[in-house]
């Protein structure tokens, strides 16, 4: 007996099979899980709960989730709100639900499931639309929740013509087939509508593909600050630059902004290629890059010249930051050849700072790598001051415009998916496929028509069916009728 | 125009209240009739449930008429305000609340015509009345639009589709609530449970595509106004939660055969989620934080 030989061969085989099943799922099992509506519903519930958690709890901005120091600082900001739960929620990943691997995994599962189910159902839908079953058996008629029998004095061919006309008047397509002495009719309308369901499901996946393309491709710069009169490079290999030529803002009498807009010029390879007014809700677009008007603020135009008179810097400096005293606004520019960093400080609109009188600005000049400034000087407009061998002049006050500059290769895909989704849903729910069967039989003195449909639990269809039967009754004219149950059986 | 809008608004509150009182009286008469039937014995062929049909009593007729009247007054309220402000009347909670009530009454009226089940209004009307009364508690002044909201077309269609969707969910909720009241058997002469189950499903079929359209239009607007079609803003996320619950309901019903009590409970969840979406901006701030 070899080591480990089984005492019960059958038991051994059974155990081995069980082990194999556990270690390597059968492909059929995988497909069953992917097409299982029960699993898909559970996943939908999980997705809903995760989204709810992401709605109820503060979510860390994308800029801090990849930076542990920034994330820790963000946690300290939300700690007063969540108290002792902060670290627990953080450990569970509930402050970054939408970027979590679990959220993405659920979406991937649902995408694969949706595609698998759509593929499996496609052929059935195609058959239903193109090859309707023509023969209505007596059993079908008896069990149909909606049915009616109509006697007509017309002969079968005339009754068929009248019946078909009534169906067509209600926009039904009519197909007929002979079944012995009977004439079988299959009338339907909106037969392609069920494909709206496929479109809507595929759209879900298309939108997710678009979202992935958005997240992984293109670029998005949230705060491109351009002092009016300045030009900045867009970067990201676009060879584009944008110049803010002018800025206008207007306010309601009560104070809120009515409108603010920038006149932009876009350059490619140094040549102006387009220009336009950039307003909220009306971004300027060029070559796949979109320039969104986002914010604005004060700026100062500064000039720096070397001792020999060479101009080192002559541009607007956006005062885009708020100083620690919360009263002043701060901007910055560099003089690399001189190894200087220059901070420009001015009181914010409506604020006063005794050290910076109206009509002046303050400079803090730092040598590279030094923590203490070389000098802090207040400059009056138009009066130059020399610091560290550089002549600085506060030319005038200006404004800056703040733009979001983005190239989103996923947006178009998302719009295609959205269109598919909306069209698919409206098609399948607002133009439901209707199929009604009928049979025309010869009888003494005319013909007998049976009409039936199996749409269950649909009171609106019951109304429709009743009206249709009335139309048919009138069409086959003057005959006695005998109607069966027409509402849900 | 604003004064006319206000007059119509208060008229609609009165009309909704009258309709509600009429329906309640009609219900009381149904219960009295049922009690009478029980006391004196049910005559052959009598079916007390038919008392809930549209033709049952003057109270019902008056209730239906005043329901339509309320819808007319609310429509006029919105149109006059639209004329006065120059934009779709959907820019603050006052306007949105009136629009939500209008959506609920509109969808209710549609299903009243198709199903002739006025009893659903017994639940829809209090919802509409609550929204209208809530509107009286928030500022009604016309505030100028901030630049982000200055997109007349998208402001109008984005919110209009939302109120139709929410209105449909309110009707679905109403039918589901009447179903749940009867979960252990017919009660109070309320409409047949199968009919309520069907009506709530049809209301969802109306609402779900409109909710989808709302979200898509919102994404289009976000893309042009905020530079990003989806920002996981709390209101966006809340609307997605509602959409997911709707999708779960439709799949559970369509593919798993969920009917009756389980389906009704899901529909109640859908309405709760839509209320959460509606009020969400008041609690969670975000990009939709306007009052």
XYZ file of C-alpha atoms in Angstrom:
780
model
C 0.000 0.000 0.000
C 1.484 3.306 -0.989
C 1.692 6.161 1.447
C -1.535 7.989 1.634
C -3.431 5.356 -0.318
C -7.122 5.665 0.362
C -8.946 3.120 2.418
C -12.088 3.843 0.380
C -11.271 4.462 -3.273
C -14.652 5.974 -3.921
C -14.265 8.380 -1.066
C -10.871 9.375 -2.396
C -12.260 10.121 -5.820
C -15.072 12.128 -4.289
C -12.675 14.170 -2.146
C -10.332 14.812 -5.054
C -13.198 16.041 -7.183
C -14.320 18.293 -4.371
C -10.806 19.678 -4.041
C -10.628 20.272 -7.793
C -13.932 22.096 -7.676
C -12.711 24.302 -4.888
C -9.347 25.076 -6.447
C -10.435 25.691 -10.040
C -13.920 27.028 -10.722
C -15.584 25.441 -13.695
C -15.954 27.895 -16.620
C -19.666 27.196 -16.606
C -19.834 28.261 -12.961
C -18.098 31.535 -13.823
C -20.503 32.237 -16.672
C -23.431 31.418 -14.380
C -22.185 33.915 -11.811
C -21.662 36.550 -14.470
C -25.143 36.086 -15.878
C -26.838 35.538 -12.549
C -29.420 38.227 -11.915
C -29.276 37.408 -8.220
C -25.545 38.169 -8.053
C -26.011 41.257 -10.242
C -28.723 42.531 -7.897
C -26.474 41.995 -4.889
C -23.719 43.905 -6.690
C -26.157 46.719 -7.524
C -27.088 46.921 -3.838
C -23.392 47.018 -2.869
C -22.820 49.750 -5.451
C -25.778 51.707 -4.094
C -24.578 51.387 -0.494
C -21.043 52.455 -1.416
C -22.367 55.446 -3.346
C -24.579 56.344 -0.398
C -21.564 56.185 1.912
C -19.645 58.394 -0.504
C -22.531 60.857 -0.464
C -22.947 60.988 3.291
C -19.269 61.118 4.214
C -16.772 63.782 3.193
C -14.586 62.507 0.385
C -10.897 63.332 0.237
C -10.023 65.297 -2.912
C -8.046 63.400 -5.535
C -5.116 65.752 -4.925
C -4.621 64.436 -1.390
C -5.430 60.734 -1.721
C -2.093 59.910 -3.306
C -0.061 61.993 -0.857
C 0.133 60.616 2.669
C 1.197 63.928 4.238
C -1.592 65.823 2.494
C -4.070 63.070 3.393
C -3.058 63.218 7.060
C -3.573 66.975 7.009
C -6.982 66.485 5.351
C -7.905 63.942 8.043
C -7.065 66.490 10.715
C -9.489 68.872 9.016
C -12.398 66.398 9.117
C -11.521 64.958 12.541
C -13.686 67.498 14.442
C -16.657 66.334 12.346
C -16.200 62.575 12.748
C -14.352 62.441 16.095
C -13.263 58.957 17.130
C -14.736 57.466 13.964
C -12.248 59.299 11.754
C -9.518 56.666 11.800
C -11.998 53.796 11.543
C -13.717 55.342 8.530
C -10.335 56.108 7.012
C -9.147 52.523 7.556
C -12.309 51.245 5.860
C -11.546 53.467 2.871
C -14.813 55.342 3.290
C -13.188 58.738 2.723
C -12.187 57.680 -0.778
C -15.069 55.409 -1.755
C -15.188 56.303 -5.422
C -11.506 55.666 -6.046
C -11.415 52.476 -3.956
C -10.559 49.151 -5.512
C -13.853 47.677 -4.199
C -15.928 50.300 -5.976
C -14.022 49.718 -9.207
C -14.273 45.938 -8.823
C -18.070 46.125 -8.487
C -18.260 48.300 -11.601
C -16.049 45.882 -13.533
C -18.208 42.935 -12.434
C -21.394 44.720 -13.453
C -19.874 45.704 -16.810
C -18.848 42.138 -17.626
C -22.189 40.836 -16.383
C -24.127 43.375 -18.463
C -22.175 42.542 -21.611
C -22.484 38.792 -21.084
C -26.239 39.002 -20.493
C -26.754 41.335 -23.456
C -24.858 38.991 -25.763
C -26.822 35.989 -24.550
C -30.151 37.739 -25.062
C -29.386 39.292 -28.420
C -30.182 36.236 -30.544
C -33.494 35.682 -28.721
C -34.533 39.285 -29.267
C -33.554 39.020 -32.914
C -35.662 35.895 -33.369
C -38.612 37.537 -31.641
C -38.380 40.577 -33.888
C -37.791 38.799 -37.173
C -39.379 35.355 -36.854
C -42.622 35.651 -34.903
C -44.479 32.435 -34.160
C -47.453 32.426 -36.459
C -49.657 29.670 -35.112
C -52.014 30.441 -32.231
C -53.152 27.202 -30.695
C -56.485 26.755 -28.981
C -54.679 26.384 -25.661
C -52.897 29.707 -26.194
C -56.201 31.404 -26.857
C -57.877 29.894 -23.820
C -55.058 30.902 -21.475
C -54.489 34.369 -22.899
C -55.295 37.094 -20.322
C -56.644 39.298 -23.102
C -58.863 37.632 -25.671
C -61.990 38.216 -27.684
C -64.085 36.261 -30.146
C -65.805 38.190 -32.889
C -68.342 36.773 -35.314
C -68.520 38.298 -38.764
C -70.766 37.862 -41.750
C -67.836 38.479 -44.041
C -66.071 35.539 -45.622
C -62.604 34.776 -44.210
C -60.629 36.668 -46.867
C -62.796 39.793 -46.482
C -62.664 39.463 -42.678
C -58.880 39.150 -42.882
C -58.666 42.289 -44.980
C -60.829 44.220 -42.524
C -58.906 42.841 -39.539
C -55.564 43.720 -41.119
C -56.784 47.230 -41.887
C -57.816 47.698 -38.245
C -54.402 46.532 -37.039
C -52.531 48.721 -39.539
C -54.619 51.711 -38.554
C -53.198 51.216 -35.061
C -49.663 51.012 -36.530
C -49.340 47.255 -36.211
C -47.359 45.204 -38.691
C -49.440 42.270 -39.895
C -48.105 38.880 -40.961
C -50.381 36.051 -42.061
C -50.050 32.321 -42.582
C -52.453 29.613 -43.635
C -53.020 26.853 -41.120
C -55.283 24.341 -42.820
C -58.589 26.153 -43.298
C -57.679 28.817 -40.753
C -55.780 32.021 -41.379
C -53.321 32.832 -38.625
C -52.322 36.430 -38.022
C -49.490 37.839 -35.994
C -49.678 41.605 -35.539
C -46.995 43.533 -33.762
C -45.621 47.008 -33.395
C -42.388 48.490 -32.029
C -40.737 45.114 -32.604
C -37.277 46.692 -32.485
C -37.981 48.447 -29.187
C -36.647 45.579 -27.022
C -33.223 46.318 -28.489
C -33.424 49.538 -26.496
C -32.791 47.351 -23.461
C -29.598 46.037 -25.046
C -28.592 49.595 -25.983
C -29.167 50.819 -22.430
C -27.104 47.998 -20.945
C -24.266 48.427 -23.434
C -24.431 52.181 -22.733
C -23.605 51.503 -19.089
C -20.343 49.886 -20.180
C -19.618 52.593 -22.775
C -20.003 55.283 -20.106
C -17.620 53.430 -17.815
C -15.096 53.128 -20.656
C -15.427 56.877 -21.143
C -14.873 57.444 -17.431
C -11.732 55.311 -17.558
C -10.508 57.283 -20.586
C -11.162 60.506 -18.663
C -9.272 59.264 -15.629
C -6.284 57.876 -17.489
C -5.916 60.099 -20.547
C -5.767 63.790 -21.241
C -5.044 66.395 -18.602
C -6.788 68.834 -16.355
C -5.222 71.913 -14.785
C -7.621 73.270 -12.163
C -6.134 76.718 -11.642
C -4.358 78.304 -14.556
C -3.827 81.865 -13.415
C -3.174 84.458 -16.108
C -2.678 88.129 -15.297
C -4.401 90.213 -17.922
C -2.005 90.934 -20.756
C 0.051 87.814 -20.088
C 0.411 84.628 -22.046
C 0.995 81.178 -20.517
C 1.898 77.860 -22.089
C -0.735 75.128 -21.869
C 1.926 72.402 -21.869
C 1.137 68.657 -21.914
C 2.614 68.471 -25.434
C -0.144 70.575 -26.943
C 2.157 73.332 -28.238
C -0.632 75.703 -27.227
C -0.459 78.961 -25.315
C -3.279 81.137 -24.049
C -3.223 84.900 -23.623
C -5.690 86.818 -21.477
C -6.238 89.984 -23.447
C -8.862 91.578 -21.228
C -11.241 90.851 -18.396
C -14.625 92.263 -17.520
C -16.841 91.687 -14.516
C -20.186 93.068 -13.482
C -22.227 92.787 -10.316
C -25.856 92.876 -9.256
C -26.822 95.822 -7.037
C -27.125 93.370 -4.139
C -23.496 92.323 -4.548
C -23.237 88.873 -6.208
C -21.398 88.663 -9.537
C -23.638 88.990 -12.576
C -21.020 87.937 -15.065
C -17.283 87.703 -15.490
C -15.482 86.906 -18.685
C -12.044 86.953 -20.249
C -11.088 87.730 -23.786
C -8.702 84.922 -24.700
C -6.375 84.356 -27.621
C -5.103 80.850 -28.275
C -1.699 80.342 -29.902
C -0.296 77.242 -31.503
C 3.407 77.184 -32.257
C 3.499 80.912 -31.535
C 0.778 81.761 -34.074
C -2.654 82.955 -32.964
C -5.149 80.323 -34.076
C -8.363 81.427 -32.412
C -9.778 83.964 -30.014
C -12.964 84.210 -28.031
C -14.730 85.402 -24.947
C -14.522 82.875 -22.145
C -17.531 82.950 -19.821
C -18.989 80.563 -17.268
C -21.184 78.148 -19.243
C -19.490 79.224 -22.492
C -15.952 77.820 -22.537
C -13.487 78.439 -25.361
C -12.437 75.254 -27.134
C -9.604 74.595 -29.530
C -8.037 71.389 -30.806
C -9.644 69.234 -28.104
C -8.511 71.547 -25.316
C -11.190 73.436 -23.381
C -10.604 76.668 -21.484
C -13.214 77.159 -18.750
C -13.658 80.515 -17.030
C -13.379 79.573 -13.374
C -12.326 82.439 -11.098
C -10.649 85.830 -11.086
C -8.862 88.226 -8.795
C -6.445 91.127 -8.500
C -2.985 91.282 -10.026
C -0.176 93.824 -10.176
C 2.064 94.561 -13.122
C 5.688 94.482 -12.039
C 8.911 95.366 -13.804
C 12.404 94.254 -12.772
C 15.539 95.555 -14.491
C 19.198 94.726 -13.993
C 21.769 97.356 -13.111
C 22.647 97.726 -16.798
C 19.047 98.508 -17.675
C 18.239 95.064 -19.101
C 14.610 94.146 -18.426
C 14.525 90.922 -16.417
C 10.780 90.729 -15.859
C 7.816 92.746 -17.031
C 4.505 90.968 -16.451
C 1.414 90.900 -14.367
C 1.666 88.975 -11.114
C -1.573 87.301 -10.046
C -2.316 87.801 -6.367
C -3.908 84.379 -6.272
C -3.129 83.388 -2.672
C -4.458 84.639 0.638
C -1.869 85.741 3.207
C -1.774 84.278 6.725
C -3.315 87.467 8.119
C -6.365 86.713 5.889
C -6.372 90.374 4.802
C -3.706 90.510 2.141
C -3.402 88.706 -1.160
C -0.082 87.352 -2.336
C 1.543 86.646 -5.687
C 4.996 85.439 -6.636
C 7.511 85.617 -9.464
C 11.057 84.334 -9.974
C 14.250 85.879 -11.249
C 16.247 82.696 -11.890
C 19.452 84.312 -13.095
C 19.645 86.361 -9.930
C 18.495 83.461 -7.754
C 15.654 85.569 -6.362
C 12.087 84.723 -5.414
C 9.882 87.772 -5.151
C 6.567 87.803 -3.242
C 4.171 90.624 -4.018
C 1.659 91.513 -1.280
C -1.369 93.816 -1.533
C -4.475 94.225 0.637
C -7.462 92.258 -0.591
C -10.441 94.176 -1.946
C -12.187 96.011 0.891
C -9.334 95.349 3.342
C -6.727 97.751 4.693
C -3.196 97.062 5.846
C -1.426 99.984 7.561
C 1.940 98.779 6.231
C 0.722 98.914 2.617
C -0.973 102.259 1.894
C -3.384 102.613 -1.007
C -1.563 102.977 -4.325
C 1.351 100.839 -3.187
C 2.385 97.216 -2.922
C 4.857 95.347 -0.804
C 7.749 93.154 -1.985
C 9.392 90.343 -0.007
C 12.548 89.253 -1.786
C 14.252 85.958 -0.921
C 17.573 84.524 -2.066
C 17.287 80.921 -3.189
C 17.442 78.521 -0.245
C 17.170 81.222 2.392
C 14.316 81.403 4.901
C 14.704 85.067 5.770
C 14.006 87.756 3.219
C 16.723 89.899 1.728
C 14.389 92.827 2.038
C 10.767 93.790 2.640
C 9.953 97.016 0.848
C 6.759 98.936 0.155
C 6.685 100.332 -3.364
C 4.555 103.234 -4.462
C 3.144 102.974 -7.946
C 5.651 104.175 -10.556
C 8.538 104.713 -8.093
C 11.380 102.186 -8.552
C 13.329 100.635 -5.686
C 16.581 98.680 -5.854
C 16.847 95.445 -3.913
C 19.764 92.990 -4.228
C 21.054 94.853 -7.247
C 17.717 94.616 -9.099
C 15.536 97.614 -9.831
C 11.858 96.860 -9.077
C 8.929 98.985 -10.216
C 5.247 98.627 -9.396
C 3.767 99.625 -12.768
C 0.036 99.409 -12.082
C -2.798 97.345 -10.642
C -4.415 94.802 -12.918
C -6.619 91.713 -12.701
C -5.982 88.070 -13.320
C -8.281 85.476 -14.769
C -8.357 81.927 -13.472
C -9.061 79.134 -15.930
C -9.554 75.402 -15.835
C -7.716 74.025 -18.850
C -8.590 70.462 -19.740
C -8.356 67.890 -22.475
C -10.785 65.032 -21.801
C -10.596 62.167 -24.317
C -13.301 60.294 -22.389
C -16.031 62.932 -22.633
C -17.066 62.061 -26.187
C -17.314 58.385 -25.265
C -19.431 59.309 -22.237
C -21.769 61.376 -24.425
C -22.156 58.486 -26.874
C -22.927 56.155 -23.974
C -25.354 58.678 -22.458
C -27.205 59.072 -25.753
C -27.446 55.279 -26.061
C -28.708 55.029 -22.495
C -31.397 57.696 -22.827
C -32.555 56.571 -26.275
C -32.518 52.932 -25.163
C -34.571 53.549 -22.026
C -37.142 55.808 -23.644
C -37.495 53.349 -26.531
C -38.001 50.272 -24.415
C -40.309 51.905 -21.852
C -42.256 54.373 -23.988
C -42.613 52.284 -27.149
C -43.101 48.769 -25.752
C -43.197 45.881 -28.138
C -46.800 44.777 -28.553
C -47.781 41.486 -30.113
C -51.327 40.356 -30.732
C -52.321 37.099 -32.379
C -55.474 36.428 -34.282
C -57.062 33.614 -36.189
C -59.810 33.799 -38.819
C -61.948 30.679 -39.238
C -64.661 29.968 -41.722
C -68.059 29.292 -40.204
C -71.538 29.009 -41.541
C -72.627 32.374 -42.925
C -69.306 34.103 -42.505
C -66.267 33.798 -40.292
C -65.164 33.821 -36.717
C -62.230 35.842 -35.503
C -60.241 35.104 -32.362
C -57.922 37.804 -31.028
C -55.569 37.225 -28.099
C -52.546 38.676 -26.351
C -50.565 37.494 -23.390
C -49.469 40.838 -21.904
C -49.969 40.218 -18.206
C -50.754 42.610 -15.373
C -50.944 45.653 -17.568
C -54.124 47.655 -17.182
C -53.003 50.192 -19.780
C -52.575 47.431 -22.345
C -55.970 46.054 -21.350
C -57.495 49.413 -22.350
C -55.552 49.391 -25.586
C -56.649 45.842 -26.339
C -60.289 46.672 -25.688
C -60.139 49.646 -28.032
C -58.451 47.548 -30.670
C -61.105 44.845 -30.367
C -63.776 47.518 -30.765
C -62.036 48.770 -33.912
C -61.856 45.235 -35.278
C -65.493 44.636 -34.444
C -66.469 47.754 -36.351
C -64.174 46.825 -39.229
C -65.731 43.418 -39.689
C -69.050 45.207 -39.376
C -72.480 44.426 -38.067
C -71.647 41.049 -36.649
C -72.539 39.612 -33.269
C -69.643 39.490 -30.869
C -68.827 37.412 -27.878
C -65.970 38.699 -25.772
C -63.862 36.809 -23.254
C -62.017 38.228 -20.232
C -59.860 41.122 -21.284
C -58.270 42.248 -18.087
C -55.639 40.454 -16.090
C -56.608 36.886 -15.547
C -46.533 88.711 -12.893
C -44.996 87.764 -9.571
C -48.202 88.736 -7.792
C -50.234 86.612 -10.191
C -47.834 83.754 -9.581
C -48.302 84.154 -5.831
C -52.106 84.249 -6.116
C -52.074 81.072 -8.212
C -49.708 79.471 -5.727
C -52.063 80.097 -2.804
C -55.023 79.045 -4.950
C -53.251 75.779 -5.683
C -52.712 75.184 -1.951
C -56.443 75.671 -1.389
C -57.323 73.424 -4.338
C -54.991 70.636 -3.186
C -56.419 70.895 0.331
C -59.991 70.719 -0.975
C -59.158 67.749 -3.159
C -57.591 65.994 -0.214
C -60.571 66.689 2.043
C -62.902 65.425 -0.696
C -60.968 62.214 -1.068
C -60.919 61.681 2.679
C -64.673 62.219 2.804
C -65.092 59.794 -0.077
C -63.041 57.263 1.829
C -65.147 57.785 4.905
C -68.267 57.183 2.818
C -66.717 54.007 1.430
C -66.022 52.758 4.942
C -69.528 53.668 6.085
C -70.942 51.892 3.051
C -68.837 48.831 3.810
C -69.975 48.862 7.422
C -73.546 49.114 6.201
C -73.023 46.193 3.862
C -71.624 44.146 6.724
C -74.515 45.100 8.997
C -77.365 44.498 6.597
C -75.747 41.711 4.643
C -74.078 41.863 1.289
C -76.545 41.865 -1.565
C -75.888 39.433 -4.374
C -73.372 40.766 -6.846
C -72.441 43.755 -4.695
C -68.793 44.691 -4.822
C -67.857 47.382 -2.356
C -64.423 47.755 -3.922
C -66.074 49.416 -6.900
C -66.879 52.314 -4.609
C -63.316 53.429 -5.141
C -64.016 53.909 -8.829
C -64.204 57.404 -10.263
C -67.968 57.365 -10.459
C -68.548 56.480 -6.805
C -69.638 59.761 -5.254
C -69.883 63.478 -5.552
C -66.979 63.815 -3.164
C -64.776 61.862 -5.537
C -65.937 63.892 -8.515
C -65.236 67.109 -6.630
C -61.853 65.744 -5.512
C -60.877 64.880 -9.071
C -61.991 68.273 -10.344
C -60.080 70.148 -7.666
C -57.025 67.978 -8.313
C -57.090 69.112 -11.942
C -57.734 72.660 -10.777
C -54.705 72.494 -8.476
C -52.587 71.278 -11.379
C -53.860 74.191 -13.464
C -53.103 76.721 -10.733
C -49.619 75.283 -10.196
C -48.948 75.374 -13.928
C -50.011 79.027 -13.952
C -47.833 79.694 -10.873
C -44.786 78.377 -12.682
C -45.592 80.078 -15.987
C -46.166 83.501 -14.391
C -42.972 83.180 -12.384
C -41.096 82.065 -15.496
C -42.372 85.150 -17.295
C -41.387 87.380 -14.377
C -37.880 85.989 -13.854
C -36.991 85.320 -17.470
C -35.749 81.826 -16.713
C -37.240 78.442 -15.888
C -38.684 78.704 -12.365
C -36.315 76.115 -10.948
C -33.476 78.179 -9.472
C -34.076 77.953 -5.732
C -35.830 75.747 -3.199
C -39.048 77.804 -3.348
C -39.350 77.332 -7.091
C -38.081 73.756 -7.014
C -40.561 72.753 -4.295
C -43.482 74.141 -6.295
C -42.135 72.407 -9.394
C -41.812 69.112 -7.497
C -45.447 69.399 -6.359
C -46.414 70.214 -9.946
C -44.558 67.111 -11.182
C -46.343 64.928 -8.632
C -49.754 66.315 -9.616
C -48.978 66.052 -13.335
C -47.992 62.387 -13.179
C -50.882 61.723 -10.795
C -53.256 63.286 -13.325
C -51.817 61.134 -16.113
C -52.342 57.944 -14.133
C -55.753 59.128 -12.967
C -56.776 59.298 -16.620
C -55.216 55.959 -17.510
C -56.127 53.915 -14.417
C -59.062 55.893 -12.964
C -57.836 55.154 -9.431
C -58.404 58.382 -7.526
C -57.427 56.683 -4.271
C -53.763 57.044 -5.238
C -54.316 60.784 -4.810
C -54.950 60.226 -1.112
C -51.201 59.711 -0.760
C -49.985 61.936 -3.608
C -51.957 65.005 -2.505
C -50.467 65.153 1.015
C -47.005 64.921 -0.577
C -47.846 67.799 -2.919
C -49.408 69.785 -0.079
C -46.351 69.235 2.130
C -44.096 70.504 -0.660
C -46.275 73.562 -1.199
C -46.403 74.323 2.514
C -42.639 73.874 2.676
C -42.378 76.400 -0.159
C -44.195 78.940 2.012
C -41.401 78.627 4.598
C -38.469 79.385 2.287
C -37.627 82.755 0.712
C -39.719 83.390 -2.379
C -37.904 86.511 -3.554
C -36.491 86.390 -7.040
C -32.743 86.288 -6.592
C -30.505 87.039 -9.564
C -28.828 84.009 -11.044
C -25.146 83.473 -10.320
C -23.105 82.931 -13.500
C -23.043 79.112 -13.113
C -26.869 78.991 -13.264
C -27.095 81.310 -16.267
C -27.917 78.596 -18.762
C -31.588 79.011 -19.427
C -32.034 75.950 -21.616
C -30.212 73.495 -19.377
C -31.613 75.006 -16.176
C -35.107 74.497 -17.563
C -34.823 71.020 -19.048
C -32.496 69.577 -16.395
C -34.828 70.499 -13.546
C -38.059 69.953 -15.503
C -37.057 66.354 -16.217
C -36.097 65.957 -12.558
C -39.497 67.063 -11.266
C -41.287 64.717 -13.670
C -39.088 61.855 -12.465
C -39.653 62.754 -8.811
C -43.373 63.161 -9.491
C -43.483 59.681 -11.015
C -41.658 58.289 -7.981
C -44.196 59.995 -5.726
C -47.046 58.288 -7.605
C -45.217 54.943 -7.531
C -44.698 55.443 -3.803
C -48.379 56.253 -3.321
C -49.474 53.073 -5.092
C -46.872 51.077 -3.165
C -48.076 52.567 0.125
C -51.691 51.627 -0.653
C -50.422 48.150 -1.518
C -48.545 47.856 1.765
C -51.639 48.910 3.728
C -53.318 45.894 2.158
C -50.355 43.557 2.340
C -52.376 41.153 4.502
C -55.514 41.428 2.435
C -57.947 43.940 0.921
C -58.724 46.817 3.238
C -60.939 49.914 3.347
C -62.167 49.429 -0.199
C -58.770 50.432 -1.536
C -57.943 49.600 -5.154
C -57.086 46.048 -6.060
C -53.535 45.117 -5.084
C -52.652 43.730 -8.499
C -53.761 46.988 -10.042
C -51.705 49.000 -7.546
C -48.684 46.820 -8.216
C -49.097 47.409 -11.949
C -49.695 51.148 -11.519
C -46.593 51.602 -9.383
C -44.532 49.701 -11.949
C -45.862 51.857 -14.801
C -45.069 54.991 -12.788
C -41.506 53.755 -12.433
C -41.337 53.179 -16.183
C -42.269 56.844 -16.591
C -39.850 58.068 -13.930
C -36.718 56.056 -14.579
C -35.980 57.328 -18.126
C -36.649 60.880 -16.929
C -34.277 60.447 -13.986
C -31.654 59.118 -16.406
C -32.226 62.106 -18.671
C -31.919 64.424 -15.662
C -28.558 62.944 -14.742
C -27.284 63.073 -18.334
C -28.429 66.689 -18.783
C -26.816 67.522 -15.456
C -23.573 65.966 -16.677
C -23.742 68.028 -19.884
C -24.313 71.194 -17.869
C -21.562 70.321 -15.396
C -19.213 69.821 -18.310
C -19.780 73.317 -19.701
C -20.144 75.143 -16.389
C -17.749 73.358 -14.051
C -15.370 71.854 -16.574
C -16.116 68.251 -15.605
C -19.096 66.059 -16.412
C -18.995 64.256 -13.091
C -17.502 65.558 -9.837
C -19.012 63.206 -7.227
C -20.831 66.240 -5.897
C -23.214 65.089 -3.098
C -26.303 65.847 -5.180
C -24.848 63.979 -8.155
C -23.997 61.008 -5.953
C -27.426 61.063 -4.309
C -29.118 61.054 -7.724
C -26.921 58.110 -8.676
C -28.068 56.272 -5.529
C -31.685 56.864 -6.606
C -30.874 55.667 -10.119
C -29.230 52.504 -8.763
C -32.212 51.700 -6.514
C -34.551 52.219 -9.506
C -32.387 49.932 -11.630
C -32.398 47.331 -8.851
C -36.216 47.523 -8.652
C -36.683 47.142 -12.405
C -34.273 44.207 -12.588
C -35.711 42.557 -9.492
C -39.184 42.837 -10.964
C -38.347 42.076 -14.573
C -35.859 39.280 -14.133
C -36.506 37.910 -10.652
C -40.250 38.319 -10.676
C -40.453 40.537 -7.609
C -44.040 41.619 -7.163
C -46.206 42.765 -4.344
C -44.732 43.491 -0.936
C -41.040 43.225 -1.815
C -41.472 45.393 -4.893
C -43.535 47.906 -2.893
C -40.795 48.178 -0.289
C -38.220 48.874 -2.989
C -40.480 51.577 -4.416
C -40.665 53.224 -1.013
C -36.877 53.161 -0.948
C -36.827 54.816 -4.387
C -39.011 57.656 -3.121
C -36.927 58.024 0.033
C -33.818 58.214 -2.150
C -35.400 60.847 -4.379
C -36.341 62.947 -1.321
C -32.769 62.504 -0.119
C -31.549 63.766 -3.488
C -34.021 66.642 -3.444
C -33.085 67.885 0.025
C -29.458 66.750 -0.142
C -28.010 70.100 -1.146
C -29.407 71.623 2.061
C -27.349 69.267 4.197
C -24.287 68.358 2.195
C -23.429 71.557 0.351
C -21.294 70.902 -2.702
C -21.660 72.467 -6.114
C -25.467 72.352 -5.922
C -25.496 74.430 -2.751
C -27.983 77.122 -3.596
C -30.962 77.946 -1.458
